[in-house]
PDB file with SEQRES, HELIX, SHEET and CRYST1 records, atoms N, CA, C and O in Angstrom:
SEQRES   1 A   76  MET ARG PHE MET VAL PHE VAL ARG SER SER LYS PRO VAL          
SEQRES   2 A   76  ALA ALA LEU HIS GLY ASP GLY LEU LEU ARG ALA GLY VAL          
SEQRES   3 A   76  LEU LEU ASP ALA GLY ASP LEU VAL PRO GLY ALA CYS GLY          
SEQRES   4 A   76  VAL SER GLY TYR TRP LEU ILE ASP VAL ARG ASP ALA GLU          
SEQRES   5 A   76  GLU ALA VAL GLU ARG VAL ARG ARG ILE PRO LEU PRO ALA          
SEQRES   6 A   76  CYS VAL VAL GLU ILE ARG GLN VAL ALA VAL VAL                  
HELIX    1 AA1 ASP A   19  ALA A   24  1                                   6    
HELIX    2 AA2 ALA A   51  ARG A   59  1                                   9    
SHEET    1 AA1 4 LEU A  27  ASP A  32  0                                        
SHEET    2 AA1 4 VAL A  40  ASP A  47 -1                                        
SHEET    3 AA1 4 ARG A   2  SER A   9 -1                                        
SHEET    4 AA1 4 VAL A  67  VAL A  73 -1                                        
CRYST1    1.000    1.000    1.000  90.00  90.00  90.00 P 1           1          
ATOM      1  N   MET A   1      87.341  84.242 113.180  1.00  0.00           N  
ATOM      2  CA  MET A   1      87.574  85.624 112.830  1.00  0.00           C  
ATOM      3  C   MET A   1      89.086  85.850 112.763  1.00  0.00           C  
ATOM      4  O   MET A   1      89.859  85.262 113.520  1.00  0.00           O  
ATOM      5  N   ARG A   2      89.471  86.702 111.852  1.00  0.00           N  
ATOM      6  CA  ARG A   2      90.889  87.009 111.713  1.00  0.00           C  
ATOM      7  C   ARG A   2      91.189  88.385 112.279  1.00  0.00           C  
ATOM      8  O   ARG A   2      90.412  89.329 112.131  1.00  0.00           O  
ATOM      9  N   PHE A   3      92.346  88.471 112.936  1.00  0.00           N  
ATOM     10  CA  PHE A   3      92.776  89.721 113.538  1.00  0.00           C  
ATOM     11  C   PHE A   3      94.232  89.972 113.190  1.00  0.00           C  
ATOM     12  O   PHE A   3      95.046  89.050 113.160  1.00  0.00           O  
ATOM     13  N   MET A   4      94.547  91.231 112.929  1.00  0.00           N  
ATOM     14  CA  MET A   4      95.921  91.664 112.699  1.00  0.00           C  
ATOM     15  C   MET A   4      96.385  92.316 113.996  1.00  0.00           C  
ATOM     16  O   MET A   4      95.745  93.236 114.505  1.00  0.00           O  
ATOM     17  N   VAL A   5      97.487  91.836 114.513  1.00  0.00           N  
ATOM     18  CA  VAL A   5      98.056  92.380 115.742  1.00  0.00           C  
ATOM     19  C   VAL A   5      99.329  93.120 115.355  1.00  0.00           C  
ATOM     20  O   VAL A   5     100.283  92.517 114.863  1.00  0.00           O  
ATOM     21  N   PHE A   6      99.339  94.438 115.583  1.00  0.00           N  
ATOM     22  CA  PHE A   6     100.517  95.253 115.299  1.00  0.00           C  
ATOM     23  C   PHE A   6     101.260  95.497 116.606  1.00  0.00           C  
ATOM     24  O   PHE A   6     100.649  95.806 117.629  1.00  0.00           O  
ATOM     25  N   VAL A   7     102.580  95.355 116.564  1.00  0.00           N  
ATOM     26  CA  VAL A   7     103.413  95.549 117.744  1.00  0.00           C  
ATOM     27  C   VAL A   7     104.478  96.581 117.402  1.00  0.00           C  
ATOM     28  O   VAL A   7     105.235  96.412 116.447  1.00  0.00           O  
ATOM     29  N   ARG A   8     104.530  97.663 118.200  1.00  0.00           N  
ATOM     30  CA  ARG A   8     105.575  98.684 118.008  1.00  0.00           C  
ATOM     31  C   ARG A   8     106.530  98.612 119.188  1.00  0.00           C  
ATOM     32  O   ARG A   8     106.114  98.632 120.346  1.00  0.00           O  
ATOM     33  N   SER A   9     107.826  98.526 118.871  1.00  0.00           N  
ATOM     34  CA  SER A   9     108.846  98.367 119.897  1.00  0.00           C  
ATOM     35  C   SER A   9     110.138  99.008 119.419  1.00  0.00           C  
ATOM     36  O   SER A   9     110.255  99.418 118.264  1.00  0.00           O  
ATOM     37  N   SER A  10     111.108  99.088 120.326  1.00  0.00           N  
ATOM     38  CA  SER A  10     112.406  99.625 119.937  1.00  0.00           C  
ATOM     39  C   SER A  10     113.269  98.584 119.232  1.00  0.00           C  
ATOM     40  O   SER A  10     114.310  98.919 118.667  1.00  0.00           O  
ATOM     41  N   LYS A  11     112.836  97.308 119.262  1.00  0.00           N  
ATOM     42  CA  LYS A  11     113.569  96.250 118.560  1.00  0.00           C  
ATOM     43  C   LYS A  11     112.582  95.241 117.983  1.00  0.00           C  
ATOM     44  O   LYS A  11     111.445  95.168 118.448  1.00  0.00           O  
ATOM     45  N   PRO A  12     112.987  94.463 116.982  1.00  0.00           N  
ATOM     46  CA  PRO A  12     112.080  93.488 116.374  1.00  0.00           C  
ATOM     47  C   PRO A  12     111.596  92.463 117.396  1.00  0.00           C  
ATOM     48  O   PRO A  12     112.400  91.829 118.080  1.00  0.00           O  
ATOM     49  N   VAL A  13     110.270  92.304 117.495  1.00  0.00           N  
ATOM     50  CA  VAL A  13     109.733  91.339 118.457  1.00  0.00           C  
ATOM     51  C   VAL A  13     108.677  90.423 117.861  1.00  0.00           C  
ATOM     52  O   VAL A  13     108.498  89.309 118.353  1.00  0.00           O  
ATOM     53  N   ALA A  14     107.982  90.843 116.836  1.00  0.00           N  
ATOM     54  CA  ALA A  14     106.834  90.085 116.336  1.00  0.00           C  
ATOM     55  C   ALA A  14     107.216  88.683 115.891  1.00  0.00           C  
ATOM     56  O   ALA A  14     106.567  87.713 116.283  1.00  0.00           O  
ATOM     57  N   ALA A  15     108.252  88.563 115.084  1.00  0.00           N  
ATOM     58  CA  ALA A  15     108.640  87.248 114.586  1.00  0.00           C  
ATOM     59  C   ALA A  15     109.197  86.371 115.709  1.00  0.00           C  
ATOM     60  O   ALA A  15     109.079  85.146 115.659  1.00  0.00           O  
ATOM     61  N   LEU A  16     109.803  86.997 116.722  1.00  0.00           N  
ATOM     62  CA  LEU A  16     110.416  86.230 117.797  1.00  0.00           C  
ATOM     63  C   LEU A  16     109.403  85.668 118.784  1.00  0.00           C  
ATOM     64  O   LEU A  16     109.588  84.553 119.274  1.00  0.00           O  
ATOM     65  N   HIS A  17     108.350  86.397 119.088  1.00  0.00           N  
ATOM     66  CA  HIS A  17     107.432  86.008 120.149  1.00  0.00           C  
ATOM     67  C   HIS A  17     106.154  85.359 119.644  1.00  0.00           C  
ATOM     68  O   HIS A  17     105.206  85.221 120.418  1.00  0.00           O  
ATOM     69  N   GLY A  18     106.087  84.962 118.402  1.00  0.00           N  
ATOM     70  CA  GLY A  18     104.891  84.332 117.864  1.00  0.00           C  
ATOM     71  C   GLY A  18     104.815  82.833 118.107  1.00  0.00           C  
ATOM     72  O   GLY A  18     103.876  82.179 117.652  1.00  0.00           O  
ATOM     73  N   ASP A  19     105.802  82.275 118.826  1.00  0.00           N  
ATOM     74  CA  ASP A  19     105.851  80.826 119.042  1.00  0.00           C  
ATOM     75  C   ASP A  19     104.607  80.293 119.746  1.00  0.00           C  
ATOM     76  O   ASP A  19     104.072  79.254 119.359  1.00  0.00           O  
ATOM     77  N   GLY A  20     104.150  80.993 120.769  1.00  0.00           N  
ATOM     78  CA  GLY A  20     102.968  80.548 121.498  1.00  0.00           C  
ATOM     79  C   GLY A  20     101.737  80.524 120.621  1.00  0.00           C  
ATOM     80  O   GLY A  20     100.909  79.619 120.728  1.00  0.00           O  
ATOM     81  N   LEU A  21     101.612  81.520 119.749  1.00  0.00           N  
ATOM     82  CA  LEU A  21     100.486  81.571 118.820  1.00  0.00           C  
ATOM     83  C   LEU A  21     100.581  80.433 117.808  1.00  0.00           C  
ATOM     84  O   LEU A  21      99.569  79.847 117.422  1.00  0.00           O  
ATOM     85  N   LEU A  22     101.798  80.128 117.387  1.00  0.00           N  
ATOM     86  CA  LEU A  22     102.013  79.035 116.436  1.00  0.00           C  
ATOM     87  C   LEU A  22     101.659  77.691 117.068  1.00  0.00           C  
ATOM     88  O   LEU A  22     100.981  76.871 116.449  1.00  0.00           O  
ATOM     89  N   ARG A  23     102.119  77.462 118.308  1.00  0.00           N  
ATOM     90  CA  ARG A  23     101.808  76.210 119.008  1.00  0.00           C  
ATOM     91  C   ARG A  23     100.308  76.057 119.246  1.00  0.00           C  
ATOM     92  O   ARG A  23      99.792  74.939 119.245  1.00  0.00           O  
ATOM     93  N   ALA A  24      99.600  77.184 119.452  1.00  0.00           N  
ATOM     94  CA  ALA A  24      98.154  77.136 119.672  1.00  0.00           C  
ATOM     95  C   ALA A  24      97.383  76.905 118.379  1.00  0.00           C  
ATOM     96  O   ALA A  24      96.182  76.637 118.414  1.00  0.00           O  
ATOM     97  N   GLY A  25      98.061  77.007 117.240  1.00  0.00           N  
ATOM     98  CA  GLY A  25      97.418  76.776 115.952  1.00  0.00           C  
ATOM     99  C   GLY A  25      96.597  77.934 115.442  1.00  0.00           C  
ATOM    100  O   GLY A  25      95.734  77.742 114.585  1.00  0.00           O  
ATOM    101  N   VAL A  26      96.845  79.156 115.953  1.00  0.00           N  
ATOM    102  CA  VAL A  26      96.061  80.311 115.520  1.00  0.00           C  
ATOM    103  C   VAL A  26      96.866  81.284 114.651  1.00  0.00           C  
ATOM    104  O   VAL A  26      96.290  82.198 114.060  1.00  0.00           O  
ATOM    105  N   LEU A  27      98.176  81.102 114.566  1.00  0.00           N  
ATOM    106  CA  LEU A  27      99.024  82.015 113.802  1.00  0.00           C  
ATOM    107  C   LEU A  27      98.979  81.684 112.317  1.00  0.00           C  
ATOM    108  O   LEU A  27      99.281  80.560 111.916  1.00  0.00           O  
ATOM    109  N   LEU A  28      98.598  82.672 111.498  1.00  0.00           N  
ATOM    110  CA  LEU A  28      98.566  82.493 110.046  1.00  0.00           C  
ATOM    111  C   LEU A  28      99.793  83.093 109.375  1.00  0.00           C  
ATOM    112  O   LEU A  28     100.282  82.563 108.377  1.00  0.00           O  
ATOM    113  N   ASP A  29     100.299  84.215 109.930  1.00  0.00           N  
ATOM    114  CA  ASP A  29     101.446  84.895 109.342  1.00  0.00           C  
ATOM    115  C   ASP A  29     102.063  85.801 110.400  1.00  0.00           C  
ATOM    116  O   ASP A  29     101.375  86.239 111.321  1.00  0.00           O  
ATOM    117  N   ALA A  30     103.355  86.082 110.273  1.00  0.00           N  
ATOM    118  CA  ALA A  30     104.053  86.978 111.191  1.00  0.00           C  
ATOM    119  C   ALA A  30     105.228  87.597 110.474  1.00  0.00           C  
ATOM    120  O   ALA A  30     105.788  86.999 109.555  1.00  0.00           O  
ATOM    121  N   GLY A  31     105.604  88.791 110.888  1.00  0.00           N  
ATOM    122  CA  GLY A  31     106.766  89.413 110.289  1.00  0.00           C  
ATOM    123  C   GLY A  31     107.100  90.731 110.936  1.00  0.00           C  
ATOM    124  O   GLY A  31     106.303  91.295 111.684  1.00  0.00           O  
ATOM    125  N   ASP A  32     108.291  91.217 110.640  1.00  0.00           N  
ATOM    126  CA  ASP A  32     108.729  92.522 111.108  1.00  0.00           C  
ATOM    127  C   ASP A  32     108.655  93.495 109.947  1.00  0.00           C  
ATOM    128  O   ASP A  32     108.957  93.144 108.806  1.00  0.00           O  
ATOM    129  N   LEU A  33     108.252  94.719 110.246  1.00  0.00           N  
ATOM    130  CA  LEU A  33     108.114  95.746 109.228  1.00  0.00           C  
ATOM    131  C   LEU A  33     109.344  96.643 109.216  1.00  0.00           C  
ATOM    132  O   LEU A  33     110.155  96.600 110.141  1.00  0.00           O  
ATOM    133  N   VAL A  34     109.486  97.449 108.181  1.00  0.00           N  
ATOM    134  CA  VAL A  34     110.610  98.371 108.040  1.00  0.00           C  
ATOM    135  C   VAL A  34     110.572  99.386 109.181  1.00  0.00           C  
ATOM    136  O   VAL A  34     109.510  99.933 109.478  1.00  0.00           O  
ATOM    137  N   PRO A  35     111.720  99.649 109.830  1.00  0.00           N  
ATOM    138  CA  PRO A  35     111.733 100.630 110.921  1.00  0.00           C  
ATOM    139  C   PRO A  35     111.213 101.990 110.465  1.00  0.00           C  
ATOM    140  O   PRO A  35     111.493 102.433 109.351  1.00  0.00           O  
ATOM    141  N   GLY A  36     110.455 102.645 111.340  1.00  0.00           N  
ATOM    142  CA  GLY A  36     109.902 103.962 111.040  1.00  0.00           C  
ATOM    143  C   GLY A  36     110.204 104.932 112.158  1.00  0.00           C  
ATOM    144  O   GLY A  36     111.074 104.678 112.991  1.00  0.00           O  
ATOM    145  N   ALA A  37     109.492 106.035 112.181  1.00  0.00           N  
ATOM    146  CA  ALA A  37     109.720 107.077 113.180  1.00  0.00           C  
ATOM    147  C   ALA A  37     109.421 106.591 114.597  1.00  0.00           C  
ATOM    148  O   ALA A  37     110.002 107.095 115.558  1.00  0.00           O  
ATOM    149  N   CYS A  38     108.520 105.616 114.734  1.00  0.00           N  
ATOM    150  CA  CYS A  38     108.133 105.112 116.061  1.00  0.00           C  
ATOM    151  C   CYS A  38     108.949 103.896 116.467  1.00  0.00           C  
ATOM    152  O   CYS A  38     108.596 103.222 117.435  1.00  0.00           O  
ATOM    153  N   GLY A  39     110.008 103.602 115.768  1.00  0.00           N  
ATOM    154  CA  GLY A  39     110.805 102.419 116.075  1.00  0.00           C  
ATOM    155  C   GLY A  39     110.472 101.289 115.129  1.00  0.00           C  
ATOM    156  O   GLY A  39     110.093 101.515 113.980  1.00  0.00           O  
ATOM    157  N   VAL A  40     110.612 100.093 115.609  1.00  0.00           N  
ATOM    158  CA  VAL A  40     110.386  98.896 114.801  1.00  0.00           C  
ATOM    159  C   VAL A  40     108.964  98.409 115.026  1.00  0.00           C  
ATOM    160  O   VAL A  40     108.457  98.438 116.147  1.00  0.00           O  
ATOM    161  N   SER A  41     108.334  97.969 113.969  1.00  0.00           N  
ATOM    162  CA  SER A  41     106.990  97.407 114.078  1.00  0.00           C  
ATOM    163  C   SER A  41     106.983  96.007 113.495  1.00  0.00           C  
ATOM    164  O   SER A  41     107.765  95.672 112.604  1.00  0.00           O  
ATOM    165  N   GLY A  42     106.087  95.211 114.018  1.00  0.00           N  
ATOM    166  CA  GLY A  42     105.904  93.870 113.505  1.00  0.00           C  
ATOM    167  C   GLY A  42     104.426  93.539 113.555  1.00  0.00           C  
ATOM    168  O   GLY A  42     103.618  94.322 114.055  1.00  0.00           O  
ATOM    169  N   TYR A  43     104.079  92.370 113.033  1.00  0.00           N  
ATOM    170  CA  TYR A  43     102.661  92.005 113.030  1.00  0.00           C  
ATOM    171  C   TYR A  43     102.496  90.499 113.166  1.00  0.00           C  
ATOM    172  O   TYR A  43     103.397  89.717 112.863  1.00  0.00           O  
ATOM    173  N   TRP A  44     101.307  90.123 113.634  1.00  0.00           N  
ATOM    174  CA  TRP A  44     100.842  88.741 113.603  1.00  0.00           C  
ATOM    175  C   TRP A  44      99.469  88.754 112.975  1.00  0.00           C  
ATOM    176  O   TRP A  44      98.670  89.648 113.256  1.00  0.00           O  
ATOM    177  N   LEU A  45      99.182  87.797 112.144  1.00  0.00           N  
ATOM    178  CA  LEU A  45      97.835  87.579 111.624  1.00  0.00           C  
ATOM    179  C   LEU A  45      97.350  86.297 112.286  1.00  0.00           C  
ATOM    180  O   LEU A  45      97.930  85.229 112.092  1.00  0.00           O  
ATOM    181  N   ILE A  46      96.271  86.412 113.076  1.00  0.00           N  
ATOM    182  CA  ILE A  46      95.781  85.257 113.821  1.00  0.00           C  
ATOM    183  C   ILE A  46      94.324  84.970 113.469  1.00  0.00           C  
ATOM    184  O   ILE A  46      93.582  85.857 113.047  1.00  0.00           O  
ATOM    185  N   ASP A  47      93.938  83.717 113.651  1.00  0.00           N  
ATOM    186  CA  ASP A  47      92.566  83.277 113.391  1.00  0.00           C  
ATOM    187  C   ASP A  47      92.023  82.685 114.684  1.00  0.00           C  
ATOM    188  O   ASP A  47      92.432  81.600 115.098  1.00  0.00           O  
ATOM    189  N   VAL A  48      91.087  83.410 115.330  1.00  0.00           N  
ATOM    190  CA  VAL A  48      90.519  83.001 116.619  1.00  0.00           C  
ATOM    191  C   VAL A  48      89.002  83.136 116.579  1.00  0.00           C  
ATOM    192  O   VAL A  48      88.441  83.623 115.597  1.00  0.00           O  
ATOM    193  N   ARG A  49      88.335  82.698 117.660  1.00  0.00           N  
ATOM    194  CA  ARG A  49      86.866  82.745 117.719  1.00  0.00           C  
ATOM    195  C   ARG A  49      86.312  84.166 117.719  1.00  0.00           C  
ATOM    196  O   ARG A  49      85.365  84.469 116.993  1.00  0.00           O  
ATOM    197  N   ASP A  50      86.915  85.047 118.547  1.00  0.00           N  
ATOM    198  CA  ASP A  50      86.372  86.397 118.688  1.00  0.00           C  
ATOM    199  C   ASP A  50      87.451  87.347 119.206  1.00  0.00           C  
ATOM    200  O   ASP A  50      88.588  86.940 119.444  1.00  0.00           O  
ATOM    201  N   ALA A  51      87.080  88.619 119.376  1.00  0.00           N  
ATOM    202  CA  ALA A  51      88.034  89.640 119.818  1.00  0.00           C  
ATOM    203  C   ALA A  51      88.561  89.354 121.222  1.00  0.00           C  
ATOM    204  O   ALA A  51      89.726  89.626 121.513  1.00  0.00           O  
ATOM    205  N   GLU A  52      87.717  88.809 122.089  1.00  0.00           N  
ATOM    206  CA  GLU A  52      88.150  88.503 123.451  1.00  0.00           C  
ATOM    207  C   GLU A  52      89.268  87.467 123.455  1.00  0.00           C  
ATOM    208  O   GLU A  52      90.221  87.585 124.226  1.00  0.00           O  
ATOM    209  N   GLU A  53      89.157  86.455 122.602  1.00  0.00           N  
ATOM    210  CA  GLU A  53      90.218  85.452 122.522  1.00  0.00           C  
ATOM    211  C   GLU A  53      91.495  86.065 121.962  1.00  0.00           C  
ATOM    212  O   GLU A  53      92.591  85.734 122.415  1.00  0.00           O  
ATOM    213  N   ALA A  54      91.366  86.950 120.988  1.00  0.00           N  
ATOM    214  CA  ALA A  54      92.549  87.616 120.426  1.00  0.00           C  
ATOM    215  C   ALA A  54      93.290  88.395 121.503  1.00  0.00           C  
ATOM    216  O   ALA A  54      94.512  88.301 121.616  1.00  0.00           O  
ATOM    217  N   VAL A  55      92.547  89.163 122.293  1.00  0.00           N  
ATOM    218  CA  VAL A  55      93.161  89.951 123.368  1.00  0.00           C  
ATOM    219  C   VAL A  55      93.809  89.030 124.398  1.00  0.00           C  
ATOM    220  O   VAL A  55      94.932  89.284 124.834  1.00  0.00           O  
ATOM    221  N   GLU A  56      93.126  87.983 124.783  1.00  0.00           N  
ATOM    222  CA  GLU A  56      93.656  87.065 125.786  1.00  0.00           C  
ATOM    223  C   GLU A  56      94.940  86.390 125.302  1.00  0.00           C  
ATOM    224  O   GLU A  56      95.888  86.253 126.075  1.00  0.00           O  
ATOM    225  N   ARG A  57      94.984  85.974 124.059  1.00  0.00           N  
ATOM    226  CA  ARG A  57      96.192  85.322 123.535  1.00  0.00           C  
ATOM    227  C   ARG A  57      97.368  86.291 123.484  1.00  0.00           C  
ATOM    228  O   ARG A  57      98.500  85.904 123.776  1.00  0.00           O  
ATOM    229  N   VAL A  58      97.113  87.543 123.117  1.00  0.00           N  
ATOM    230  CA  VAL A  58      98.192  88.530 123.056  1.00  0.00           C  
ATOM    231  C   VAL A  58      98.664  88.887 124.462  1.00  0.00           C  
ATOM    232  O   VAL A  58      99.852  89.144 124.657  1.00  0.00           O  
ATOM    233  N   ARG A  59      97.777  88.909 125.434  1.00  0.00           N  
ATOM    234  CA  ARG A  59      98.161  89.216 126.823  1.00  0.00           C  
ATOM    235  C   ARG A  59      99.124  88.180 127.392  1.00  0.00           C  
ATOM    236  O   ARG A  59      99.911  88.501 128.282  1.00  0.00           O  
ATOM    237  N   ARG A  60      99.080  86.962 126.903  1.00  0.00           N  
ATOM    238  CA  ARG A  60      99.953  85.894 127.406  1.00  0.00           C  
ATOM    239  C   ARG A  60     101.397  86.038 126.922  1.00  0.00           C  
ATOM    240  O   ARG A  60     102.296  85.381 127.447  1.00  0.00           O  
ATOM    241  N   ILE A  61     101.617  86.885 125.933  1.00  0.00           N  
ATOM    242  CA  ILE A  61     102.945  87.031 125.335  1.00  0.00           C  
ATOM    243  C   ILE A  61     103.704  88.132 126.067  1.00  0.00           C  
ATOM    244  O   ILE A  61     103.185  89.238 126.217  1.00  0.00           O  
ATOM    245  N   PRO A  62     104.924  87.850 126.525  1.00  0.00           N  
ATOM    246  CA  PRO A  62     105.707  88.878 127.225  1.00  0.00           C  
ATOM    247  C   PRO A  62     106.221  89.932 126.245  1.00  0.00           C  
ATOM    248  O   PRO A  62     107.171  89.688 125.501  1.00  0.00           O  
ATOM    249  N   LEU A  63     105.591  91.090 126.251  1.00  0.00           N  
ATOM    250  CA  LEU A  63     105.977  92.173 125.351  1.00  0.00           C  
ATOM    251  C   LEU A  63     106.309  93.429 126.160  1.00  0.00           C  
ATOM    252  O   LEU A  63     105.469  94.321 126.280  1.00  0.00           O  
ATOM    253  N   PRO A  64     107.515  93.509 126.715  1.00  0.00           N  
ATOM    254  CA  PRO A  64     107.871  94.675 127.531  1.00  0.00           C  
ATOM    255  C   PRO A  64     108.025  95.931 126.686  1.00  0.00           C  
ATOM    256  O   PRO A  64     108.603  95.895 125.600  1.00  0.00           O  
ATOM    257  N   ALA A  65     107.506  97.029 127.192  1.00  0.00           N  
ATOM    258  CA  ALA A  65     107.649  98.347 126.558  1.00  0.00           C  
ATOM    259  C   ALA A  65     107.208  98.351 125.101  1.00  0.00           C  
ATOM    260  O   ALA A  65     107.908  98.892 124.245  1.00  0.00           O  
ATOM    261  N   CYS A  66     106.069  97.761 124.813  1.00  0.00           N  
ATOM    262  CA  CYS A  66     105.546  97.712 123.453  1.00  0.00           C  
ATOM    263  C   CYS A  66     104.170  98.367 123.394  1.00  0.00           C  
ATOM    264  O   CYS A  66     103.437  98.408 124.382  1.00  0.00           O  
ATOM    265  N   VAL A  67     103.847  98.869 122.230  1.00  0.00           N  
ATOM    266  CA  VAL A  67     102.500  99.338 121.943  1.00  0.00           C  
ATOM    267  C   VAL A  67     101.864  98.286 121.048  1.00  0.00           C  
ATOM    268  O   VAL A  67     102.422  97.940 120.007  1.00  0.00           O  
ATOM    269  N   VAL A  68     100.700  97.774 121.442  1.00  0.00           N  
ATOM    270  CA  VAL A  68     100.040  96.700 120.713  1.00  0.00           C  
ATOM    271  C   VAL A  68      98.675  97.187 120.245  1.00  0.00           C  
ATOM    272  O   VAL A  68      97.922  97.792 121.009  1.00  0.00           O  
ATOM    273  N   GLU A  69      98.369  96.919 118.990  1.00  0.00           N  
ATOM    274  CA  GLU A  69      97.064  97.262 118.426  1.00  0.00           C  
ATOM    275  C   GLU A  69      96.492  96.000 117.782  1.00  0.00           C  
ATOM    276  O   GLU A  69      97.169  95.319 117.013  1.00  0.00           O  
ATOM    277  N   ILE A  70      95.232  95.700 118.110  1.00  0.00           N  
ATOM    278  CA  ILE A  70      94.561  94.527 117.555  1.00  0.00           C  
ATOM    279  C   ILE A  70      93.397  94.997 116.704  1.00  0.00           C  
ATOM    280  O   ILE A  70      92.513  95.696 117.197  1.00  0.00           O  
ATOM    281  N   ARG A  71      93.385  94.622 115.431  1.00  0.00           N  
ATOM    282  CA  ARG A  71      92.346  95.064 114.502  1.00  0.00           C  
ATOM    283  C   ARG A  71      91.762  93.848 113.778  1.00  0.00           C  
ATOM    284  O   ARG A  71      92.493  92.962 113.333  1.00  0.00           O  
ATOM    285  N   GLN A  72      90.433  93.824 113.671  1.00  0.00           N  
ATOM    286  CA  GLN A  72      89.771  92.738 112.940  1.00  0.00           C  
ATOM    287  C   GLN A  72      89.995  92.917 111.449  1.00  0.00           C  
ATOM    288  O   GLN A  72      89.949  94.032 110.929  1.00  0.00           O  
ATOM    289  N   VAL A  73      90.237  91.814 110.775  1.00  0.00           N  
ATOM    290  CA  VAL A  73      90.435  91.822 109.322  1.00  0.00           C  
ATOM    291  C   VAL A  73      89.126  91.444 108.663  1.00  0.00           C  
ATOM    292  O   VAL A  73      88.517  90.435 109.017  1.00  0.00           O  
ATOM    293  N   ALA A  74      88.692  92.241 107.715  1.00  0.00           N  
ATOM    294  CA  ALA A  74      87.470  91.949 106.981  1.00  0.00           C  
ATOM    295  C   ALA A  74      87.763  90.842 105.954  1.00  0.00           C  
ATOM    296  O   ALA A  74      88.676  90.958 105.137  1.00  0.00           O  
ATOM    297  N   VAL A  75      86.976  89.786 106.018  1.00  0.00           N  
ATOM    298  CA  VAL A  75      87.132  88.679 105.077  1.00  0.00           C  
ATOM    299  C   VAL A  75      86.055  88.842 104.016  1.00  0.00           C  
ATOM    300  O   VAL A  75      84.862  88.833 104.317  1.00  0.00           O  
ATOM    301  N   VAL A  76      86.488  88.989 102.784  1.00  0.00           N  
ATOM    302  CA  VAL A  76      85.552  89.237 101.682  1.00  0.00           C  
ATOM    303  C   VAL A  76      85.270  87.964 100.939  1.00  0.00           C  
ATOM    304  O   VAL A  76      84.503  87.968  99.976  1.00  0.00           O  
TER     305      VAL A  76                                                      
END                                                                             
């Protein structure tokens, strides 16, 4: 299953902290988005077994003072 992980922070973090996901072989894409009203946002696109694994992998990443949203991607 594929999941999009959105990270909102005061500074770019998504591209920097995706190393663990890359080493685990689940990272498909990562990047930082254009700064908006809520600060800087970034994303990871990961491919894991289920939502529980997605949450567990994101919990292992040190993301201080961030808002994280995990959403399943529909594969057509």
